[in-house]
PDB file of C-alpha atoms in Angstrom:
ATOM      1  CA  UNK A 551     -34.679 -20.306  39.546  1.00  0.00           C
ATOM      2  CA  UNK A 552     -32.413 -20.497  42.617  1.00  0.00           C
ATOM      3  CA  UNK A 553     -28.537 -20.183  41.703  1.00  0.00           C
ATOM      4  CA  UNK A 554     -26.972 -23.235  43.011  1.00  0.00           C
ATOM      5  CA  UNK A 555     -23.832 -22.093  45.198  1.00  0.00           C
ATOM      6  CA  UNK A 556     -20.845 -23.723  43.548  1.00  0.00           C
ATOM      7  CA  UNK A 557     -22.502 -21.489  40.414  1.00  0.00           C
ATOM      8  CA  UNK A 558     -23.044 -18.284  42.303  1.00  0.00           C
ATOM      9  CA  UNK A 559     -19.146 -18.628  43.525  1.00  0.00           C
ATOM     10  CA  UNK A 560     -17.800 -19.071  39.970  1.00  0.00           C
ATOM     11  CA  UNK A 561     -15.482 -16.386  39.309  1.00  0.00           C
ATOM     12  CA  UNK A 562     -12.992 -17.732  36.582  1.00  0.00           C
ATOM     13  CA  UNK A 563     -13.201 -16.867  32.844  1.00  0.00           C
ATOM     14  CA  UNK A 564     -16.382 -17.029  31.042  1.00  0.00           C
ATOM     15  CA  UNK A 565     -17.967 -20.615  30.778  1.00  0.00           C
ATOM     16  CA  UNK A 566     -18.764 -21.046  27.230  1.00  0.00           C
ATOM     17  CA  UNK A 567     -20.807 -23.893  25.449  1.00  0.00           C
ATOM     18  CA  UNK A 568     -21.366 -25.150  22.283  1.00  0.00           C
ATOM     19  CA  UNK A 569     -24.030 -27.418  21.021  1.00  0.00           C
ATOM     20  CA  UNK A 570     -24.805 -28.908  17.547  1.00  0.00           C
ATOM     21  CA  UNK A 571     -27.873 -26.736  16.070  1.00  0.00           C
ATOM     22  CA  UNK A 572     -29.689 -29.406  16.293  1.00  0.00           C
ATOM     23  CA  UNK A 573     -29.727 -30.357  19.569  1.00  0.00           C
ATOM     24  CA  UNK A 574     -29.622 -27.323  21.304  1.00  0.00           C
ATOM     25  CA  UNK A 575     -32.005 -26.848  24.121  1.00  0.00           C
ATOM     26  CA  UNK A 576     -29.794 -24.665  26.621  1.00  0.00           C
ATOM     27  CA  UNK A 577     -29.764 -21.882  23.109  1.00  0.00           C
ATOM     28  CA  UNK A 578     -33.737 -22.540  22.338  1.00  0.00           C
ATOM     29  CA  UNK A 579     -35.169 -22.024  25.800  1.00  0.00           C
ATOM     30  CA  UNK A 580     -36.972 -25.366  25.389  1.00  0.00           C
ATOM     31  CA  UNK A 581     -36.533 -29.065  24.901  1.00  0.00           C
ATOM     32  CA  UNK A 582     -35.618 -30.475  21.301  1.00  0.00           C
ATOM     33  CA  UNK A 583     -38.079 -33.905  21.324  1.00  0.00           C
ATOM     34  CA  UNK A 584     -36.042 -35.449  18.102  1.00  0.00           C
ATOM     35  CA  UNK A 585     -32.209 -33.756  18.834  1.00  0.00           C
ATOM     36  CA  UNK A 586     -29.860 -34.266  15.764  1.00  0.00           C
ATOM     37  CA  UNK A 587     -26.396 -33.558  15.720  1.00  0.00           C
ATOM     38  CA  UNK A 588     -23.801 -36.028  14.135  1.00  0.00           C
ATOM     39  CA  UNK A 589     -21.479 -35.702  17.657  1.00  0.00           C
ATOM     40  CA  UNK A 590     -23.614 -38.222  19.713  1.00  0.00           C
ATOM     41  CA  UNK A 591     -22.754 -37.248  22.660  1.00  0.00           C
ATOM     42  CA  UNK A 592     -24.097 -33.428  22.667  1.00  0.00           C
ATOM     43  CA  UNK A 593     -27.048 -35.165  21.083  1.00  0.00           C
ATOM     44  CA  UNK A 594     -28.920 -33.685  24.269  1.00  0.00           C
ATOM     45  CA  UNK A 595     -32.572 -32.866  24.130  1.00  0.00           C
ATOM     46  CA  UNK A 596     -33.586 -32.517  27.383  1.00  0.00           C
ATOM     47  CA  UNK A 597     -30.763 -31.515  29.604  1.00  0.00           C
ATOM     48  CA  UNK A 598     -30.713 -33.454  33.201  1.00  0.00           C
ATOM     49  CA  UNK A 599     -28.479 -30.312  34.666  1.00  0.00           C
ATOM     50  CA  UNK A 600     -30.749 -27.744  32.818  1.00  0.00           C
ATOM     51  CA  UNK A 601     -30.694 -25.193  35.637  1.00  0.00           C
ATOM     52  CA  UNK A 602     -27.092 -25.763  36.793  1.00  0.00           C
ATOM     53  CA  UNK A 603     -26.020 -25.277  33.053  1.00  0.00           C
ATOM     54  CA  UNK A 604     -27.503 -22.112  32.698  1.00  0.00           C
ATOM     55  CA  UNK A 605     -26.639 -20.857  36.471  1.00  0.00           C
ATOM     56  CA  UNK A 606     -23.178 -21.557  35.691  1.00  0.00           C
ATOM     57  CA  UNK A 607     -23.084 -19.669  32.434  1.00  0.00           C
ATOM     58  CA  UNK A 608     -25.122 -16.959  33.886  1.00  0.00           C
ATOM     59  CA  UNK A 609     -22.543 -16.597  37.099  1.00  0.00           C
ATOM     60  CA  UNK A 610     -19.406 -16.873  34.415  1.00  0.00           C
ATOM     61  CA  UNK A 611     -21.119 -14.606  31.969  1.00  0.00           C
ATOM     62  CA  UNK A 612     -20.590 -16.947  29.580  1.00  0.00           C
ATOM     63  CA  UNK A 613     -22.547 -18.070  26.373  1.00  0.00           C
ATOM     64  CA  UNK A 614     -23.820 -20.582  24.525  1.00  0.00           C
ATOM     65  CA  UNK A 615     -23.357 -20.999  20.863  1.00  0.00           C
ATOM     66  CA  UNK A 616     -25.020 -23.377  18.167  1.00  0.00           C
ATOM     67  CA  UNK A 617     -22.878 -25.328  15.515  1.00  0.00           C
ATOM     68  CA  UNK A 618     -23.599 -26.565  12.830  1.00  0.00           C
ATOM     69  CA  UNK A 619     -22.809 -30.500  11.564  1.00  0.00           C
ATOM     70  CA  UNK A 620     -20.826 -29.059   9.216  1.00  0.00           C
ATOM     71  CA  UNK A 621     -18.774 -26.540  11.217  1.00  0.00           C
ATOM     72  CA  UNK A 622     -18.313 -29.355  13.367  1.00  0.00           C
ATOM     73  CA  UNK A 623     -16.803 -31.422  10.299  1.00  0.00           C
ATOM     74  CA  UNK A 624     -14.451 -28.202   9.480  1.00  0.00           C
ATOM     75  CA  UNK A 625     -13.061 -28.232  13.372  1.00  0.00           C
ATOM     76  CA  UNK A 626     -12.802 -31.490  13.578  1.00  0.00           C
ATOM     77  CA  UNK A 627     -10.710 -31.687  10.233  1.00  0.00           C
ATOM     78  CA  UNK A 628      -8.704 -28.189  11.412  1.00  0.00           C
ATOM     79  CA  UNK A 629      -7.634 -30.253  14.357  1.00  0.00           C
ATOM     80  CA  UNK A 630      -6.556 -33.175  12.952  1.00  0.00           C
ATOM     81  CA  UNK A 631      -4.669 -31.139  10.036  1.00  0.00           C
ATOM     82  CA  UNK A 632      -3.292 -28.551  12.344  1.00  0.00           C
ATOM     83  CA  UNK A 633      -1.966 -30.441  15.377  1.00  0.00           C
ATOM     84  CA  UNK A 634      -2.650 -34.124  14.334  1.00  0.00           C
ATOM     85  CA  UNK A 635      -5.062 -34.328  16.955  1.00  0.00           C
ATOM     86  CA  UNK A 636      -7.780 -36.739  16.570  1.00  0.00           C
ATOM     87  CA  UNK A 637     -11.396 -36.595  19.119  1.00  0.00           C
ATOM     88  CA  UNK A 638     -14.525 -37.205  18.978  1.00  0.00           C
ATOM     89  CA  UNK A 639     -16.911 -35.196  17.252  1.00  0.00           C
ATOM     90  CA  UNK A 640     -18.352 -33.320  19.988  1.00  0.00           C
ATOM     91  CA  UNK A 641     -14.499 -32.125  21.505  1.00  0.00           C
ATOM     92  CA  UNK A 642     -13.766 -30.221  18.006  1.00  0.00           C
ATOM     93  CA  UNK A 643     -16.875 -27.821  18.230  1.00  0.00           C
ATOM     94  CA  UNK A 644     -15.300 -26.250  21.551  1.00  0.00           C
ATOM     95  CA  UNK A 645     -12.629 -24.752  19.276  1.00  0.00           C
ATOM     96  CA  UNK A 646     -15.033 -22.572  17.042  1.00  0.00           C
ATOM     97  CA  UNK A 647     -15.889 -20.613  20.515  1.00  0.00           C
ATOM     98  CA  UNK A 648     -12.749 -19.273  20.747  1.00  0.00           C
TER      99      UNK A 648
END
């Protein structure tokens, strides 16, 4: 795989990713034909940016990290209790990587 060069110039903090267990491709190695997750929009089986994903994370020495529904529930709840901050279900999930 050939590190695209925005990637291989990446020199800030670590990129991390999360994605809901159940639609988690980038974490598996290999495409999820029937992805479940209750945030929609991670609901990703087949990722168009596959190689630029993982290029990225590779030049950041990042990682990525599988949620479950029901961690995403807890962050989402945590947010909304904590700083009355309301999102969408797939912004809460970035919280349980830090």
């Amino acid at each position: 795989m050939s590190v695209p060069s925005r990637a291989a110039q990446y020199k800030a903090s670590p990129d991390d990713g999360v994605s809901g267990s159940g639609a988690a491709p980038l974490i598996t190695g290999k495409a999820v034909e029937h992805p479940e997750t209750l945030a929609t929009a991670i609901r990703i089986g087949n990722p168009a940016n596959w190689e630029r994903a993982i290029a990225v994370q590779q030049a950041s020495q990042g990682e990525f990290a599988p949620v479950t529904d029901a961690e995403i529930l807890d962050a989402y709840r945590f947010l909304a209790s904590r700083e009355g901050i309301f999102a969408n279900p797939q912004a809460p999930p970035l919280l349980l990587d830090y």
